[in-house]
Short mmCIF file of C-alpha atoms and ligand atoms in Angstrom, two decimals:
data_model
loop_
_atom_site.label_atom_id
_atom_site.label_comp_id
_atom_site.label_asym_id
_atom_site.label_seq_id
_atom_site.Cartn_x
_atom_site.Cartn_y
_atom_site.Cartn_z
CA UNK A 823 0.00 0.00 0.00
CA UNK A 824 1.50 3.35 -0.99
CA UNK A 825 0.63 7.02 -1.24
CA UNK A 826 2.20 8.74 -4.23
CA UNK A 827 2.68 12.48 -3.69
CA UNK A 828 3.60 14.73 -6.61
CA UNK A 829 5.11 18.07 -5.60
CA UNK A 830 4.68 20.40 -8.56
CA UNK A 831 5.59 23.88 -7.33
CA UNK A 832 9.00 25.37 -8.14
CA UNK A 833 9.04 26.30 -4.44
CA UNK A 834 8.92 22.62 -3.44
CA UNK A 835 8.28 21.90 0.22
CA UNK A 836 8.11 25.66 0.97
CA UNK A 837 5.11 26.06 -1.32
CA UNK A 838 1.54 26.76 -0.30
CA UNK A 839 0.27 23.76 -2.25
CA UNK A 840 2.76 21.41 -0.56
CA UNK A 841 1.78 22.72 2.87
CA UNK A 842 -1.88 22.09 2.01
CA UNK A 843 -1.05 18.60 0.75
CA UNK A 844 0.55 17.83 4.13
CA UNK A 845 -2.92 17.91 5.73
CA UNK A 846 -4.19 15.38 3.17
CA UNK A 847 -1.18 13.10 3.66
CA UNK A 848 -1.60 13.26 7.45
CA UNK A 849 -5.25 12.21 7.14
CA UNK A 850 -4.34 9.35 4.79
CA UNK A 851 -1.55 8.14 7.10
CA UNK A 852 -3.96 8.43 10.02
CA UNK A 853 -6.23 5.90 8.31
CA UNK A 854 -3.43 3.64 6.97
CA UNK A 855 -0.26 4.24 9.04
CA UNK A 856 1.48 1.34 7.30
CA UNK A 857 1.25 3.02 3.87
CA UNK A 858 4.55 3.96 2.27
CA UNK A 859 4.80 7.61 1.17
CA UNK A 860 6.47 7.86 -2.24
CA UNK A 861 7.60 11.41 -3.06
CA UNK A 862 8.10 12.75 -6.59
CA UNK A 863 9.07 16.31 -7.42
CA UNK A 864 7.81 16.98 -10.95
CA UNK A 865 9.54 20.36 -11.36
CA UNK A 866 12.68 18.88 -12.93
CA UNK A 867 11.01 16.14 -15.00
CA UNK A 868 12.20 16.22 -18.63
CA UNK A 869 9.70 16.63 -21.43
CA UNK A 870 9.03 13.56 -23.56
CA UNK A 871 11.66 12.85 -26.24
CA UNK A 872 11.40 12.16 -29.99
CA UNK A 873 11.46 8.35 -29.67
CA UNK A 874 8.60 8.46 -27.18
CA UNK A 875 6.54 10.73 -29.44
CA UNK A 876 7.18 8.42 -32.43
CA UNK A 877 6.21 5.36 -30.36
CA UNK A 878 2.90 6.87 -29.32
CA UNK A 879 2.06 7.47 -32.97
CA UNK A 880 3.11 3.95 -34.06
CA UNK A 881 0.79 0.91 -34.14
CA UNK A 882 2.93 -1.01 -31.59
CA UNK A 883 5.65 -0.44 -28.99
CA UNK A 884 9.34 -1.06 -29.90
CA UNK A 885 11.08 -4.11 -28.38
CA UNK A 886 13.69 -1.97 -26.62
CA UNK A 887 12.26 0.51 -24.13
CA UNK A 888 15.12 0.81 -21.66
CA UNK A 889 16.27 4.39 -22.25
CA UNK A 890 15.02 7.97 -22.52
CA UNK A 891 11.36 8.83 -22.06
CA UNK A 892 10.20 5.25 -22.69
CA UNK A 893 12.15 4.05 -19.65
CA UNK A 894 11.11 7.08 -17.56
CA UNK A 895 7.48 6.53 -18.57
CA UNK A 896 7.64 2.89 -17.42
CA UNK A 897 9.04 3.88 -14.05
CA UNK A 898 6.58 6.77 -13.50
CA UNK A 899 3.68 4.56 -14.53
CA UNK A 900 4.78 1.79 -12.14
CA UNK A 901 4.67 4.17 -9.17
CA UNK A 902 1.22 5.38 -10.26
CA UNK A 903 -0.20 1.88 -10.82
CA UNK A 904 1.17 0.72 -7.45
CA UNK A 905 -0.26 3.71 -5.53
CA UNK A 906 -3.39 3.12 -3.47
CA UNK A 907 -3.93 6.88 -3.45
CA UNK A 908 -2.33 9.88 -5.14
CA UNK A 909 -1.80 13.35 -3.70
CA UNK A 910 -0.93 16.21 -6.06
CA UNK A 911 0.39 19.47 -4.63
CA UNK A 912 0.19 22.03 -7.40
CA UNK A 913 -0.01 25.76 -7.97
CA UNK A 914 -2.05 27.17 -10.84
CA UNK A 915 0.28 28.45 -13.56
CA UNK A 916 -1.32 30.51 -16.31
CA UNK A 917 -4.79 29.11 -15.68
CA UNK A 918 -3.65 25.48 -15.73
CA UNK A 919 -1.07 23.00 -14.38
CA UNK A 920 2.66 23.84 -14.14
CA UNK A 921 4.80 22.46 -16.96
CA UNK A 922 6.44 19.82 -14.74
CA UNK A 923 3.06 18.29 -13.90
CA UNK A 924 2.18 18.40 -17.61
CA UNK A 925 5.43 16.49 -18.32
CA UNK A 926 4.42 13.82 -15.77
CA UNK A 927 0.98 13.55 -17.43
CA UNK A 928 2.62 13.12 -20.85
CA UNK A 929 4.66 10.22 -19.43
CA UNK A 930 1.77 8.37 -17.77
CA UNK A 931 -1.18 8.96 -20.12
CA UNK A 932 0.12 6.52 -22.70
CA UNK A 933 -1.70 4.54 -25.36
CA UNK A 934 -1.56 0.73 -24.91
CA UNK A 935 -0.34 1.24 -21.33
CA UNK A 936 -2.76 3.42 -19.37
CA UNK A 937 -5.54 3.61 -21.98
CA UNK A 938 -6.69 1.92 -25.17
CA UNK A 939 -7.82 3.90 -28.20
CA UNK A 940 -11.14 2.39 -29.33
CA UNK A 941 -13.82 3.36 -31.85
CA UNK A 942 -15.81 4.61 -28.83
CA UNK A 943 -12.91 6.80 -27.67
CA UNK A 944 -10.15 6.32 -25.09
CA UNK A 945 -10.75 3.64 -22.46
CA UNK A 946 -8.64 3.74 -19.29
CA UNK A 947 -6.89 0.62 -18.01
CA UNK A 948 -6.05 1.62 -14.43
CA UNK A 949 -8.25 0.64 -11.51
CA UNK A 950 -9.95 3.58 -9.81
CA UNK A 951 -8.32 5.03 -6.67
CA UNK A 952 -8.59 8.36 -4.84
CA UNK A 953 -6.63 11.32 -6.14
CA UNK A 954 -6.43 14.40 -3.89
CA UNK A 955 -5.35 17.65 -5.51
CA UNK A 956 -4.08 20.46 -3.26
CA UNK A 957 -4.17 23.62 -5.39
CA UNK A 958 -2.84 27.08 -4.67
CA UNK A 959 -3.59 30.12 -6.82
CA UNK A 960 -2.68 33.79 -6.60
CA UNK A 961 -6.24 34.93 -7.35
CA UNK A 962 -9.64 33.25 -7.09
CA UNK A 963 -10.40 30.37 -9.46
CA UNK A 964 -13.94 29.50 -8.36
CA UNK A 965 -16.99 31.25 -6.92
CA UNK A 966 -18.38 34.76 -7.44
CA UNK A 967 -15.00 36.46 -7.11
CA UNK A 968 -13.24 34.44 -9.84
CA UNK A 969 -12.06 36.74 -12.66
CA UNK A 970 -10.06 34.17 -14.61
CA UNK A 971 -10.69 30.84 -16.31
CA UNK A 972 -9.87 27.58 -14.53
CA UNK A 973 -8.43 25.06 -16.98
CA UNK A 974 -6.63 23.18 -14.19
CA UNK A 975 -9.59 21.48 -12.49
CA UNK A 976 -11.45 20.22 -15.60
CA UNK A 977 -8.16 19.29 -17.26
CA UNK A 978 -7.00 17.08 -14.38
CA UNK A 979 -10.45 15.48 -14.09
CA UNK A 980 -10.41 14.66 -17.81
CA UNK A 981 -6.83 13.38 -17.81
CA UNK A 982 -7.43 11.04 -14.87
CA UNK A 983 -10.76 9.83 -16.32
CA UNK A 984 -8.88 8.99 -19.55
CA UNK A 985 -6.75 6.45 -17.69
CA UNK A 986 -9.63 5.08 -15.58
CA UNK A 987 -9.42 7.21 -12.44
CA UNK A 988 -12.62 9.04 -11.50
CA UNK A 989 -12.34 9.48 -7.72
CA UNK A 990 -10.67 12.92 -7.89
CA UNK A 991 -11.01 15.56 -5.13
CA UNK A 992 -9.86 19.18 -5.14
CA UNK A 993 -8.97 21.39 -2.19
CA UNK A 994 -7.59 24.87 -2.69
CA UNK A 995 -5.97 27.88 -1.10
CA UNK A 996 -7.12 30.60 -3.47
CA UNK A 997 -6.11 34.27 -3.46
CA UNK A 998 -2.60 33.79 -2.05
CA UNK A 999 -1.71 37.19 -3.56
CA UNK A 1000 -4.41 39.00 -1.59
CA UNK A 1001 -2.34 39.46 1.57
CA UNK A 1002 -1.51 37.49 4.71
CA UNK A 1003 -4.95 37.80 6.28
CA UNK A 1004 -6.77 36.52 3.20
CA UNK A 1005 -4.20 33.73 2.80
CA UNK A 1006 -4.61 32.64 6.44
CA UNK A 1007 -8.40 32.54 6.03
CA UNK A 1008 -8.13 30.54 2.78
CA UNK A 1009 -5.79 28.06 4.50
CA UNK A 1010 -8.19 27.69 7.41
CA UNK A 1011 -11.14 27.02 5.06
CA UNK A 1012 -9.20 24.52 2.96
CA UNK A 1013 -7.94 22.55 5.95
CA UNK A 1014 -11.48 22.49 7.41
CA UNK A 1015 -12.79 21.10 4.09
CA UNK A 1016 -10.10 18.41 4.13
CA UNK A 1017 -10.97 17.44 7.72
CA UNK A 1018 -14.67 17.31 6.81
CA UNK A 1019 -13.97 15.18 3.74
CA UNK A 1020 -12.04 12.57 5.72
CA UNK A 1021 -14.55 12.62 8.58
CA UNK A 1022 -17.30 11.81 6.03
CA UNK A 1023 -15.25 9.02 4.47
CA UNK A 1024 -14.63 7.19 7.76
C1 FMN B 1388 4.48 31.16 -13.83
C2 FMN B 1388 3.34 31.48 -12.91
C3 FMN B 1388 2.06 31.59 -13.41
C4 FMN B 1388 0.99 31.87 -12.56
N1 FMN B 1388 -0.28 31.92 -13.08
C5 FMN B 1388 -1.32 32.13 -12.24
C6 FMN B 1388 -2.66 32.11 -12.75
O1 FMN B 1388 -2.93 31.89 -13.92
N2 FMN B 1388 -3.67 32.35 -11.86
C7 FMN B 1388 -3.45 32.58 -10.54
O2 FMN B 1388 -4.42 32.78 -9.80
N3 FMN B 1388 -2.20 32.58 -10.04
C8 FMN B 1388 -1.13 32.36 -10.85
N4 FMN B 1388 0.14 32.33 -10.35
C9 FMN B 1388 0.33 32.53 -8.89
C10 FMN B 1388 0.44 31.20 -8.13
O3 FMN B 1388 -0.59 30.31 -8.50
C11 FMN B 1388 0.36 31.50 -6.64
O4 FMN B 1388 1.44 32.32 -6.25
C12 FMN B 1388 0.32 30.25 -5.79
O5 FMN B 1388 -0.06 30.57 -4.48
C13 FMN B 1388 1.67 29.54 -5.78
O6 FMN B 1388 1.50 28.32 -5.10
P1 FMN B 1388 2.76 27.48 -4.58
O7 FMN B 1388 3.30 28.22 -3.35
O8 FMN B 1388 2.16 26.16 -4.23
O9 FMN B 1388 3.75 27.44 -5.70
C14 FMN B 1388 1.22 32.07 -11.18
C15 FMN B 1388 2.52 31.96 -10.68
C16 FMN B 1388 3.56 31.66 -11.53
C17 FMN B 1388 4.97 31.52 -10.95
#
């Protein structure tokens, strides 16, 4: 049993999204203390390479897949498949996910591995499991005070559904740029929502 946590902010463990994700991880470890916590920082993940892109467009995989993005994809996918739950700590960058998280997605959303392309569309191959997304944004991304589009939330929902994962939950500290008081209040609300979520699940 393992919890896979992706840390996606350039500010790493100092980031708002990582701090929020700590509350989720603590709740998960409270329920399953024996779970192993696997940490992955996506900020430095390389983009997919030419061989990988060619393979995804080809009718079958090559025999040799032990280098470059093909090998990295296999290893990233293994940690995802093995995870009983996934925690993603991410800021919003330009209305969507940071580029490092996008690189991770490009490595794990892979035809013939995590989904099959059928005449009905893409069909995911992974078993469902909970994914908890801890988001931080400078301004508001939901509610009456949102003045910007949110491509992060629907994008992540769609990407995970593509590979068979539908149990996706979002918690957010929004308006981090609105001053310390507003940030403290947003943190308080988000952590209360997390506590409520896990209280309901037990
Ligand atoms: C490159 C970049 C792009 C950003 N784009 C947005 C944005 O589109 N909307 C927004 O509300 N905040 C945006 N922000 C602000 C961050 O989302 C905000 O500072 C957040 O609290 C950072 O979270 P972190 O501490 O987890 O990295 C952006 C920040 C950076 C560095």
